[in-house]
Amino acid sequence: RIPMLFLAALTMTLLGILAKRWYGKEISLLTVLVYATIPLIAISNRLVMPENLITPLTLAAIMLYEQYKETKKEYLMWIIAFFSMIAVLSKVTGLILPATIIAYMLTQKPKEENEETAKGITKHIILLIAASMLALGLYAAYGYFYNGELFMKLLQEQGSRVFITALFAKIIMEPKLLETIFNDGWFLVGVFAFFYCIVKKEMKIIAPTITTLAVLAFLTSAATFKSW
């Protein structure tokens, strides 16, 4: 579990830096304090789950994109594309990473958008999609050559989809961590905070939340569904 603790510390550090960048030092400290002490997060951060790698990768990608908007250094987008591949290879729901960055591109366009800016956004969207597709291709190739029959059987078993309404209902009504129901009121605080962000049109929070829920709704199977 030592690597998980390292990733948890990295996640808190990146979250604190990002919160400070967006909202200031006081909010940053409060954010890290809440994240570090929420029971559900404290427990899940110590479990060996791909999400514990996807989360810091996504936070790092958001920070790199924020830096790209200021410097326009192209290599930053290539690093984000590389992080996207790692996230998708760790778990298919790692598509949350490129989907989040694409959502930021589409919702945080410059006020004075010109043809060159539009071409740049399109190019970077294509880059992230290509990186994600390459990762999915490597994932499929690995599954096929390792045990093609088992791989196809697993895909068929996990092919049934969860209705979006059922997904949201289960997330709210059954805060299940692996096979154990673990009630944590902080999650409801997060739900109310999300609706507050909608009222305030806080796209920095709205975009990743919606893309995360959309990816989960599209990829979560009925056979292996865990609300957390």
PDB file of N, CA and C in Angstrom, residues 71-115:
ATOM      1  N   THR A  71       1.397  30.135 -21.689  1.00  0.00           N
ATOM      2  CA  THR A  71       2.681  30.129 -22.400  1.00  0.00           C
ATOM      3  C   THR A  71       2.578  29.717 -23.866  1.00  0.00           C
ATOM      4  N   LYS A  72       1.513  28.954 -24.217  1.00  0.00           N
ATOM      5  CA  LYS A  72       1.336  28.426 -25.575  1.00  0.00           C
ATOM      6  C   LYS A  72       2.488  27.524 -26.008  1.00  0.00           C
ATOM      7  N   LYS A  73       3.116  26.868 -25.018  1.00  0.00           N
ATOM      8  CA  LYS A  73       4.189  25.925 -25.337  1.00  0.00           C
ATOM      9  C   LYS A  73       3.585  24.584 -25.754  1.00  0.00           C
ATOM     10  N   GLU A  74       3.868  24.174 -26.973  1.00  0.00           N
ATOM     11  CA  GLU A  74       3.204  23.019 -27.570  1.00  0.00           C
ATOM     12  C   GLU A  74       3.524  21.710 -26.855  1.00  0.00           C
ATOM     13  N   TYR A  75       4.727  21.602 -26.302  1.00  0.00           N
ATOM     14  CA  TYR A  75       5.104  20.329 -25.683  1.00  0.00           C
ATOM     15  C   TYR A  75       4.212  19.981 -24.490  1.00  0.00           C
ATOM     16  N   LEU A  76       3.596  20.995 -23.883  1.00  0.00           N
ATOM     17  CA  LEU A  76       2.708  20.742 -22.749  1.00  0.00           C
ATOM     18  C   LEU A  76       1.503  19.899 -23.167  1.00  0.00           C
ATOM     19  N   MET A  77       0.982  20.149 -24.370  1.00  0.00           N
ATOM     20  CA  MET A  77      -0.154  19.369 -24.855  1.00  0.00           C
ATOM     21  C   MET A  77       0.263  17.926 -25.154  1.00  0.00           C
ATOM     22  N   TRP A  78       1.508  17.739 -25.574  1.00  0.00           N
ATOM     23  CA  TRP A  78       1.992  16.376 -25.821  1.00  0.00           C
ATOM     24  C   TRP A  78       2.145  15.610 -24.507  1.00  0.00           C
ATOM     25  N   ILE A  79       2.548  16.309 -23.449  1.00  0.00           N
ATOM     26  CA  ILE A  79       2.622  15.662 -22.141  1.00  0.00           C
ATOM     27  C   ILE A  79       1.226  15.261 -21.674  1.00  0.00           C
ATOM     28  N   ILE A  80       0.253  16.134 -21.893  1.00  0.00           N
ATOM     29  CA  ILE A  80      -1.134  15.827 -21.541  1.00  0.00           C
ATOM     30  C   ILE A  80      -1.614  14.605 -22.323  1.00  0.00           C
ATOM     31  N   ALA A  81      -1.252  14.536 -23.603  1.00  0.00           N
ATOM     32  CA  ALA A  81      -1.630  13.376 -24.422  1.00  0.00           C
ATOM     33  C   ALA A  81      -1.000  12.102 -23.866  1.00  0.00           C
ATOM     34  N   PHE A  82       0.256  12.194 -23.417  1.00  0.00           N
ATOM     35  CA  PHE A  82       0.929  11.034 -22.821  1.00  0.00           C
ATOM     36  C   PHE A  82       0.229  10.609 -21.529  1.00  0.00           C
ATOM     37  N   PHE A  83      -0.124  11.580 -20.692  1.00  0.00           N
ATOM     38  CA  PHE A  83      -0.859  11.281 -19.458  1.00  0.00           C
ATOM     39  C   PHE A  83      -2.203  10.621 -19.776  1.00  0.00           C
ATOM     40  N   SER A  84      -2.834  11.062 -20.871  1.00  0.00           N
ATOM     41  CA  SER A  84      -4.108  10.470 -21.287  1.00  0.00           C
ATOM     42  C   SER A  84      -3.932   8.993 -21.608  1.00  0.00           C
ATOM     43  N   MET A  85      -2.852   8.667 -22.290  1.00  0.00           N
ATOM     44  CA  MET A  85      -2.590   7.273 -22.629  1.00  0.00           C
ATOM     45  C   MET A  85      -2.381   6.432 -21.369  1.00  0.00           C
ATOM     46  N   ILE A  86      -1.601   6.948 -20.426  1.00  0.00           N
ATOM     47  CA  ILE A  86      -1.345   6.213 -19.181  1.00  0.00           C
ATOM     48  C   ILE A  86      -2.649   5.997 -18.427  1.00  0.00           C
ATOM     49  N   ALA A  87      -3.496   7.033 -18.366  1.00  0.00           N
ATOM     50  CA  ALA A  87      -4.769   6.932 -17.644  1.00  0.00           C
ATOM     51  C   ALA A  87      -5.674   5.883 -18.281  1.00  0.00           C
ATOM     52  N   VAL A  88      -5.764   5.894 -19.617  1.00  0.00           N
ATOM     53  CA  VAL A  88      -6.642   4.940 -20.316  1.00  0.00           C
ATOM     54  C   VAL A  88      -6.100   3.522 -20.194  1.00  0.00           C
ATOM     55  N   LEU A  89      -4.777   3.352 -20.239  1.00  0.00           N
ATOM     56  CA  LEU A  89      -4.190   2.026 -20.094  1.00  0.00           C
ATOM     57  C   LEU A  89      -4.373   1.465 -18.684  1.00  0.00           C
ATOM     58  N   SER A  90      -4.449   2.356 -17.688  1.00  0.00           N
ATOM     59  CA  SER A  90      -4.646   1.889 -16.320  1.00  0.00           C
ATOM     60  C   SER A  90      -6.073   1.415 -16.101  1.00  0.00           C
ATOM     61  N   LYS A  91      -7.034   2.066 -16.767  1.00  0.00           N
ATOM     62  CA  LYS A  91      -8.438   1.652 -16.732  1.00  0.00           C
ATOM     63  C   LYS A  91      -9.168   2.433 -17.812  1.00  0.00           C
ATOM     64  N   VAL A  92     -10.133   1.810 -18.456  1.00  0.00           N
ATOM     65  CA  VAL A  92     -10.808   2.467 -19.582  1.00  0.00           C
ATOM     66  C   VAL A  92     -11.480   3.765 -19.143  1.00  0.00           C
ATOM     67  N   THR A  93     -11.954   3.808 -17.900  1.00  0.00           N
ATOM     68  CA  THR A  93     -12.574   5.048 -17.409  1.00  0.00           C
ATOM     69  C   THR A  93     -11.552   6.178 -17.273  1.00  0.00           C
ATOM     70  N   GLY A  94     -10.279   5.879 -17.524  1.00  0.00           N
ATOM     71  CA  GLY A  94      -9.272   6.935 -17.590  1.00  0.00           C
ATOM     72  C   GLY A  94      -9.540   7.910 -18.724  1.00  0.00           C
ATOM     73  N   LEU A  95     -10.505   7.581 -19.592  1.00  0.00           N
ATOM     74  CA  LEU A  95     -10.942   8.527 -20.634  1.00  0.00           C
ATOM     75  C   LEU A  95     -11.459   9.821 -20.020  1.00  0.00           C
ATOM     76  N   ILE A  96     -11.725   9.780 -18.710  1.00  0.00           N
ATOM     77  CA  ILE A  96     -12.119  11.001 -17.996  1.00  0.00           C
ATOM     78  C   ILE A  96     -11.081  12.091 -18.191  1.00  0.00           C
ATOM     79  N   LEU A  97      -9.791  11.714 -18.237  1.00  0.00           N
ATOM     80  CA  LEU A  97      -8.722  12.723 -18.355  1.00  0.00           C
ATOM     81  C   LEU A  97      -8.805  13.496 -19.669  1.00  0.00           C
ATOM     82  N   PRO A  98      -8.694  12.827 -20.826  1.00  0.00           N
ATOM     83  CA  PRO A  98      -8.780  13.602 -22.077  1.00  0.00           C
ATOM     84  C   PRO A  98     -10.133  14.277 -22.256  1.00  0.00           C
ATOM     85  N   ALA A  99     -11.219  13.637 -21.772  1.00  0.00           N
ATOM     86  CA  ALA A  99     -12.543  14.246 -21.897  1.00  0.00           C
ATOM     87  C   ALA A  99     -12.612  15.550 -21.113  1.00  0.00           C
ATOM     88  N   THR A 100     -11.983  15.578 -19.946  1.00  0.00           N
ATOM     89  CA  THR A 100     -11.971  16.795 -19.123  1.00  0.00           C
ATOM     90  C   THR A 100     -11.206  17.915 -19.808  1.00  0.00           C
ATOM     91  N   ILE A 101     -10.037  17.599 -20.355  1.00  0.00           N
ATOM     92  CA  ILE A 101      -9.236  18.637 -21.020  1.00  0.00           C
ATOM     93  C   ILE A 101      -9.961  19.156 -22.267  1.00  0.00           C
ATOM     94  N   ILE A 102     -10.597  18.256 -23.003  1.00  0.00           N
ATOM     95  CA  ILE A 102     -11.365  18.684 -24.180  1.00  0.00           C
ATOM     96  C   ILE A 102     -12.516  19.596 -23.753  1.00  0.00           C
ATOM     97  N   ALA A 103     -13.167  19.247 -22.645  1.00  0.00           N
ATOM     98  CA  ALA A 103     -14.256  20.088 -22.137  1.00  0.00           C
ATOM     99  C   ALA A 103     -13.738  21.474 -21.773  1.00  0.00           C
ATOM    100  N   TYR A 104     -12.544  21.542 -21.170  1.00  0.00           N
ATOM    101  CA  TYR A 104     -11.951  22.843 -20.857  1.00  0.00           C
ATOM    102  C   TYR A 104     -11.666  23.639 -22.133  1.00  0.00           C
ATOM    103  N   MET A 105     -11.159  22.960 -23.162  1.00  0.00           N
ATOM    104  CA  MET A 105     -10.879  23.649 -24.425  1.00  0.00           C
ATOM    105  C   MET A 105     -12.134  24.277 -25.003  1.00  0.00           C
ATOM    106  N   LEU A 106     -13.249  23.562 -24.913  1.00  0.00           N
ATOM    107  CA  LEU A 106     -14.491  24.021 -25.529  1.00  0.00           C
ATOM    108  C   LEU A 106     -15.222  25.066 -24.695  1.00  0.00           C
ATOM    109  N   THR A 107     -14.971  25.069 -23.380  1.00  0.00           N
ATOM    110  CA  THR A 107     -15.702  26.000 -22.503  1.00  0.00           C
ATOM    111  C   THR A 107     -14.863  27.200 -22.070  1.00  0.00           C
ATOM    112  N   GLN A 108     -13.554  27.147 -22.307  1.00  0.00           N
ATOM    113  CA  GLN A 108     -12.685  28.240 -21.900  1.00  0.00           C
ATOM    114  C   GLN A 108     -11.965  28.863 -23.099  1.00  0.00           C
ATOM    115  N   LYS A 109     -12.712  29.022 -24.167  1.00  0.00           N
ATOM    116  CA  LYS A 109     -12.138  29.633 -25.360  1.00  0.00           C
ATOM    117  C   LYS A 109     -11.816  31.103 -25.101  1.00  0.00           C
ATOM    118  N   PRO A 110     -10.771  31.640 -25.767  1.00  0.00           N
ATOM    119  CA  PRO A 110     -10.464  33.067 -25.635  1.00  0.00           C
ATOM    120  C   PRO A 110     -11.630  33.924 -26.101  1.00  0.00           C
ATOM    121  N   LYS A 111     -11.792  35.083 -25.462  1.00  0.00           N
ATOM    122  CA  LYS A 111     -12.903  35.973 -25.827  1.00  0.00           C
ATOM    123  C   LYS A 111     -12.804  36.425 -27.281  1.00  0.00           C
ATOM    124  N   GLU A 112     -11.585  36.662 -27.716  1.00  0.00           N
ATOM    125  CA  GLU A 112     -11.370  37.084 -29.102  1.00  0.00           C
ATOM    126  C   GLU A 112     -10.812  35.890 -29.898  1.00  0.00           C
ATOM    127  N   GLU A 113     -11.688  34.975 -30.211  1.00  0.00           N
ATOM    128  CA  GLU A 113     -11.263  33.778 -30.930  1.00  0.00           C
ATOM    129  C   GLU A 113     -11.114  34.081 -32.419  1.00  0.00           C
ATOM    130  N   ASN A 114      -9.989  33.645 -32.991  1.00  0.00           N
ATOM    131  CA  ASN A 114      -9.773  33.815 -34.426  1.00  0.00           C
ATOM    132  C   ASN A 114      -9.599  32.446 -35.081  1.00  0.00           C
ATOM    133  N   GLU A 115      -9.363  32.453 -36.377  1.00  0.00           N
ATOM    134  CA  GLU A 115      -9.247  31.196 -37.117  1.00  0.00           C
ATOM    135  C   GLU A 115      -8.072  30.376 -36.637  1.00  0.00           C
TER     136      GLU A 115
END
